[in-house]
């Protein structure tokens, strides 16, 4: 059997992370709690945003964790899938929008351009 690309996140890994950089780890955990706390947006919405962003950043740990949290906060499977489709469109849209760079680069070197 082959070794997985992404090792499972375990409590031991979390403890080791905290042990190696306790102050930074604590600051990150506090930041995370503050970000996902109810505010102008409820945590339910923030978790749905996190699912979409996790798919764009392609973090498997974030995809799994935030999908579970989104469900726990009351998001339906349909809402979660729509958020994933938004992420897919935004990712594809980035390539489409950045084609502007290629089109500008090609305009000066096109065999059909006239001096």
PDB file of N, CA, C and O in Angstrom, residues 45-84:
ATOM      1  N   UNK A  45     -22.509  31.404   7.969  1.00  0.00           N
ATOM      2  CA  UNK A  45     -22.085  31.977   6.694  1.00  0.00           C
ATOM      3  C   UNK A  45     -20.567  31.921   6.556  1.00  0.00           C
ATOM      4  O   UNK A  45     -20.035  31.594   5.489  1.00  0.00           O
ATOM      5  N   UNK A  46     -19.859  32.221   7.629  1.00  0.00           N
ATOM      6  CA  UNK A  46     -18.394  32.197   7.587  1.00  0.00           C
ATOM      7  C   UNK A  46     -17.873  30.800   7.269  1.00  0.00           C
ATOM      8  O   UNK A  46     -16.902  30.655   6.519  1.00  0.00           O
ATOM      9  N   UNK A  47     -18.525  29.774   7.795  1.00  0.00           N
ATOM     10  CA  UNK A  47     -18.086  28.412   7.499  1.00  0.00           C
ATOM     11  C   UNK A  47     -18.350  28.060   6.038  1.00  0.00           C
ATOM     12  O   UNK A  47     -17.560  27.351   5.411  1.00  0.00           O
ATOM     13  N   UNK A  48     -19.424  28.561   5.483  1.00  0.00           N
ATOM     14  CA  UNK A  48     -19.717  28.338   4.065  1.00  0.00           C
ATOM     15  C   UNK A  48     -18.657  29.032   3.191  1.00  0.00           C
ATOM     16  O   UNK A  48     -18.174  28.453   2.211  1.00  0.00           O
ATOM     17  N   UNK A  49     -18.283  30.243   3.578  1.00  0.00           N
ATOM     18  CA  UNK A  49     -17.206  30.949   2.875  1.00  0.00           C
ATOM     19  C   UNK A  49     -15.910  30.137   2.983  1.00  0.00           C
ATOM     20  O   UNK A  49     -15.178  29.982   2.001  1.00  0.00           O
ATOM     21  N   UNK A  50     -15.640  29.604   4.164  1.00  0.00           N
ATOM     22  CA  UNK A  50     -14.423  28.826   4.379  1.00  0.00           C
ATOM     23  C   UNK A  50     -14.388  27.583   3.496  1.00  0.00           C
ATOM     24  O   UNK A  50     -13.331  27.209   2.978  1.00  0.00           O
ATOM     25  N   UNK A  51     -15.529  26.941   3.307  1.00  0.00           N
ATOM     26  CA  UNK A  51     -15.589  25.771   2.414  1.00  0.00           C
ATOM     27  C   UNK A  51     -15.189  26.188   1.002  1.00  0.00           C
ATOM     28  O   UNK A  51     -14.378  25.521   0.349  1.00  0.00           O
ATOM     29  N   UNK A  52     -15.745  27.281   0.520  1.00  0.00           N
ATOM     30  CA  UNK A  52     -15.421  27.748  -0.828  1.00  0.00           C
ATOM     31  C   UNK A  52     -13.943  28.109  -0.938  1.00  0.00           C
ATOM     32  O   UNK A  52     -13.259  27.688  -1.879  1.00  0.00           O
ATOM     33  N   UNK A  53     -13.433  28.857   0.005  1.00  0.00           N
ATOM     34  CA  UNK A  53     -12.028  29.272  -0.038  1.00  0.00           C
ATOM     35  C   UNK A  53     -11.107  28.059   0.064  1.00  0.00           C
ATOM     36  O   UNK A  53     -10.084  27.985  -0.630  1.00  0.00           O
ATOM     37  N   UNK A  54     -11.464  27.091   0.885  1.00  0.00           N
ATOM     38  CA  UNK A  54     -10.649  25.881   1.020  1.00  0.00           C
ATOM     39  C   UNK A  54     -10.535  25.145  -0.302  1.00  0.00           C
ATOM     40  O   UNK A  54      -9.485  24.570  -0.612  1.00  0.00           O
ATOM     41  N   UNK A  55     -11.590  25.179  -1.095  1.00  0.00           N
ATOM     42  CA  UNK A  55     -11.518  24.538  -2.407  1.00  0.00           C
ATOM     43  C   UNK A  55     -10.632  25.331  -3.367  1.00  0.00           C
ATOM     44  O   UNK A  55      -9.956  24.744  -4.215  1.00  0.00           O
ATOM     45  N   UNK A  56     -10.605  26.640  -3.248  1.00  0.00           N
ATOM     46  CA  UNK A  56      -9.736  27.452  -4.092  1.00  0.00           C
ATOM     47  C   UNK A  56      -8.272  27.272  -3.668  1.00  0.00           C
ATOM     48  O   UNK A  56      -7.393  27.134  -4.512  1.00  0.00           O
ATOM     49  N   UNK A  57      -8.011  27.235  -2.365  1.00  0.00           N
ATOM     50  CA  UNK A  57      -6.639  27.045  -1.889  1.00  0.00           C
ATOM     51  C   UNK A  57      -6.224  25.580  -1.958  1.00  0.00           C
ATOM     52  O   UNK A  57      -5.049  25.273  -1.838  1.00  0.00           O
ATOM     53  N   UNK A  58      -7.190  24.707  -2.157  1.00  0.00           N
ATOM     54  CA  UNK A  58      -6.985  23.264  -2.298  1.00  0.00           C
ATOM     55  C   UNK A  58      -6.302  22.633  -1.098  1.00  0.00           C
ATOM     56  O   UNK A  58      -5.436  21.758  -1.235  1.00  0.00           O
ATOM     57  N   UNK A  59      -6.720  23.046   0.084  1.00  0.00           N
ATOM     58  CA  UNK A  59      -6.208  22.466   1.328  1.00  0.00           C
ATOM     59  C   UNK A  59      -7.142  21.331   1.763  1.00  0.00           C
ATOM     60  O   UNK A  59      -8.273  21.598   2.167  1.00  0.00           O
ATOM     61  N   UNK A  60      -6.698  20.076   1.685  1.00  0.00           N
ATOM     62  CA  UNK A  60      -7.588  18.976   2.034  1.00  0.00           C
ATOM     63  C   UNK A  60      -8.031  19.000   3.496  1.00  0.00           C
ATOM     64  O   UNK A  60      -9.157  18.628   3.808  1.00  0.00           O
ATOM     65  N   UNK A  61      -7.156  19.446   4.377  1.00  0.00           N
ATOM     66  CA  UNK A  61      -7.520  19.525   5.786  1.00  0.00           C
ATOM     67  C   UNK A  61      -8.627  20.558   5.997  1.00  0.00           C
ATOM     68  O   UNK A  61      -9.584  20.338   6.746  1.00  0.00           O
ATOM     69  N   UNK A  62      -8.493  21.698   5.338  1.00  0.00           N
ATOM     70  CA  UNK A  62      -9.500  22.760   5.447  1.00  0.00           C
ATOM     71  C   UNK A  62     -10.815  22.338   4.811  1.00  0.00           C
ATOM     72  O   UNK A  62     -11.882  22.629   5.348  1.00  0.00           O
ATOM     73  N   UNK A  63     -10.746  21.651   3.668  1.00  0.00           N
ATOM     74  CA  UNK A  63     -11.965  21.197   3.011  1.00  0.00           C
ATOM     75  C   UNK A  63     -12.746  20.280   3.957  1.00  0.00           C
ATOM     76  O   UNK A  63     -13.947  20.481   4.168  1.00  0.00           O
ATOM     77  N   UNK A  64     -12.077  19.299   4.522  1.00  0.00           N
ATOM     78  CA  UNK A  64     -12.760  18.363   5.410  1.00  0.00           C
ATOM     79  C   UNK A  64     -13.268  19.045   6.678  1.00  0.00           C
ATOM     80  O   UNK A  64     -14.432  18.891   7.051  1.00  0.00           O
ATOM     81  N   UNK A  65     -12.398  19.808   7.322  1.00  0.00           N
ATOM     82  CA  UNK A  65     -12.770  20.433   8.589  1.00  0.00           C
ATOM     83  C   UNK A  65     -13.885  21.451   8.439  1.00  0.00           C
ATOM     84  O   UNK A  65     -14.854  21.448   9.216  1.00  0.00           O
ATOM     85  N   UNK A  66     -13.775  22.328   7.465  1.00  0.00           N
ATOM     86  CA  UNK A  66     -14.789  23.377   7.313  1.00  0.00           C
ATOM     87  C   UNK A  66     -16.093  22.842   6.731  1.00  0.00           C
ATOM     88  O   UNK A  66     -17.156  23.389   7.021  1.00  0.00           O
ATOM     89  N   UNK A  67     -16.017  21.776   5.937  1.00  0.00           N
ATOM     90  CA  UNK A  67     -17.258  21.154   5.472  1.00  0.00           C
ATOM     91  C   UNK A  67     -18.022  20.593   6.667  1.00  0.00           C
ATOM     92  O   UNK A  67     -19.235  20.799   6.792  1.00  0.00           O
ATOM     93  N   UNK A  68     -17.325  19.901   7.551  1.00  0.00           N
ATOM     94  CA  UNK A  68     -17.980  19.362   8.758  1.00  0.00           C
ATOM     95  C   UNK A  68     -18.528  20.488   9.629  1.00  0.00           C
ATOM     96  O   UNK A  68     -19.652  20.400  10.142  1.00  0.00           O
ATOM     97  N   UNK A  69     -17.739  21.546   9.810  1.00  0.00           N
ATOM     98  CA  UNK A  69     -18.203  22.675  10.623  1.00  0.00           C
ATOM     99  C   UNK A  69     -19.387  23.381   9.964  1.00  0.00           C
ATOM    100  O   UNK A  69     -20.324  23.793  10.651  1.00  0.00           O
ATOM    101  N   UNK A  70     -19.349  23.511   8.654  1.00  0.00           N
ATOM    102  CA  UNK A  70     -20.471  24.144   7.946  1.00  0.00           C
ATOM    103  C   UNK A  70     -21.753  23.357   8.170  1.00  0.00           C
ATOM    104  O   UNK A  70     -22.817  23.947   8.408  1.00  0.00           O
ATOM    105  N   UNK A  71     -21.658  22.041   8.116  1.00  0.00           N
ATOM    106  CA  UNK A  71     -22.844  21.213   8.387  1.00  0.00           C
ATOM    107  C   UNK A  71     -23.305  21.378   9.822  1.00  0.00           C
ATOM    108  O   UNK A  71     -24.495  21.528  10.077  1.00  0.00           O
ATOM    109  N   UNK A  72     -22.358  21.346  10.762  1.00  0.00           N
ATOM    110  CA  UNK A  72     -22.721  21.502  12.180  1.00  0.00           C
ATOM    111  C   UNK A  72     -23.395  22.834  12.455  1.00  0.00           C
ATOM    112  O   UNK A  72     -24.220  22.941  13.358  1.00  0.00           O
ATOM    113  N   UNK A  73     -23.018  23.850  11.701  1.00  0.00           N
ATOM    114  CA  UNK A  73     -23.609  25.176  11.902  1.00  0.00           C
ATOM    115  C   UNK A  73     -24.915  25.351  11.144  1.00  0.00           C
ATOM    116  O   UNK A  73     -25.488  26.433  11.141  1.00  0.00           O
ATOM    117  N   UNK A  74     -25.380  24.297  10.469  1.00  0.00           N
ATOM    118  CA  UNK A  74     -26.704  24.335   9.866  1.00  0.00           C
ATOM    119  C   UNK A  74     -26.764  24.461   8.362  1.00  0.00           C
ATOM    120  O   UNK A  74     -27.857  24.592   7.801  1.00  0.00           O
ATOM    121  N   UNK A  75     -25.627  24.427   7.689  1.00  0.00           N
ATOM    122  CA  UNK A  75     -25.640  24.481   6.223  1.00  0.00           C
ATOM    123  C   UNK A  75     -26.036  23.123   5.668  1.00  0.00           C
ATOM    124  O   UNK A  75     -25.568  22.088   6.132  1.00  0.00           O
ATOM    125  N   UNK A  76     -26.874  23.148   4.663  1.00  0.00           N
ATOM    126  CA  UNK A  76     -27.332  21.915   4.029  1.00  0.00           C
ATOM    127  C   UNK A  76     -26.292  21.430   3.019  1.00  0.00           C
ATOM    128  O   UNK A  76     -25.452  22.222   2.558  1.00  0.00           O
ATOM    129  N   UNK A  77     -26.357  20.158   2.640  1.00  0.00           N
ATOM    130  CA  UNK A  77     -25.455  19.678   1.582  1.00  0.00           C
ATOM    131  C   UNK A  77     -25.607  20.485   0.289  1.00  0.00           C
ATOM    132  O   UNK A  77     -24.612  20.735  -0.401  1.00  0.00           O
ATOM    133  N   UNK A  78     -26.815  20.914  -0.023  1.00  0.00           N
ATOM    134  CA  UNK A  78     -27.050  21.720  -1.228  1.00  0.00           C
ATOM    135  C   UNK A  78     -26.354  23.078  -1.124  1.00  0.00           C
ATOM    136  O   UNK A  78     -25.755  23.554  -2.100  1.00  0.00           O
ATOM    137  N   UNK A  79     -26.423  23.719   0.038  1.00  0.00           N
ATOM    138  CA  UNK A  79     -25.739  25.009   0.228  1.00  0.00           C
ATOM    139  C   UNK A  79     -24.226  24.838   0.111  1.00  0.00           C
ATOM    140  O   UNK A  79     -23.541  25.659  -0.515  1.00  0.00           O
ATOM    141  N   UNK A  80     -23.711  23.769   0.698  1.00  0.00           N
ATOM    142  CA  UNK A  80     -22.272  23.518   0.655  1.00  0.00           C
ATOM    143  C   UNK A  80     -21.827  23.277  -0.787  1.00  0.00           C
ATOM    144  O   UNK A  80     -20.819  23.830  -1.238  1.00  0.00           O
ATOM    145  N   UNK A  81     -22.600  22.490  -1.541  1.00  0.00           N
ATOM    146  CA  UNK A  81     -22.231  22.222  -2.932  1.00  0.00           C
ATOM    147  C   UNK A  81     -22.297  23.492  -3.770  1.00  0.00           C
ATOM    148  O   UNK A  81     -21.432  23.719  -4.625  1.00  0.00           O
ATOM    149  N   UNK A  82     -23.284  24.346  -3.525  1.00  0.00           N
ATOM    150  CA  UNK A  82     -23.348  25.614  -4.265  1.00  0.00           C
ATOM    151  C   UNK A  82     -22.142  26.484  -3.955  1.00  0.00           C
ATOM    152  O   UNK A  82     -21.600  27.148  -4.844  1.00  0.00           O
ATOM    153  N   UNK A  83     -21.694  26.484  -2.701  1.00  0.00           N
ATOM    154  CA  UNK A  83     -20.493  27.245  -2.342  1.00  0.00           C
ATOM    155  C   UNK A  83     -19.277  26.697  -3.081  1.00  0.00           C
ATOM    156  O   UNK A  83     -18.417  27.462  -3.548  1.00  0.00           O
ATOM    157  N   UNK A  84     -19.205  25.377  -3.219  1.00  0.00           N
ATOM    158  CA  UNK A  84     -18.098  24.756  -3.953  1.00  0.00           C
ATOM    159  C   UNK A  84     -18.158  25.152  -5.429  1.00  0.00           C
ATOM    160  O   UNK A  84     -17.128  25.445  -6.045  1.00  0.00           O
TER     161      UNK A  84
END
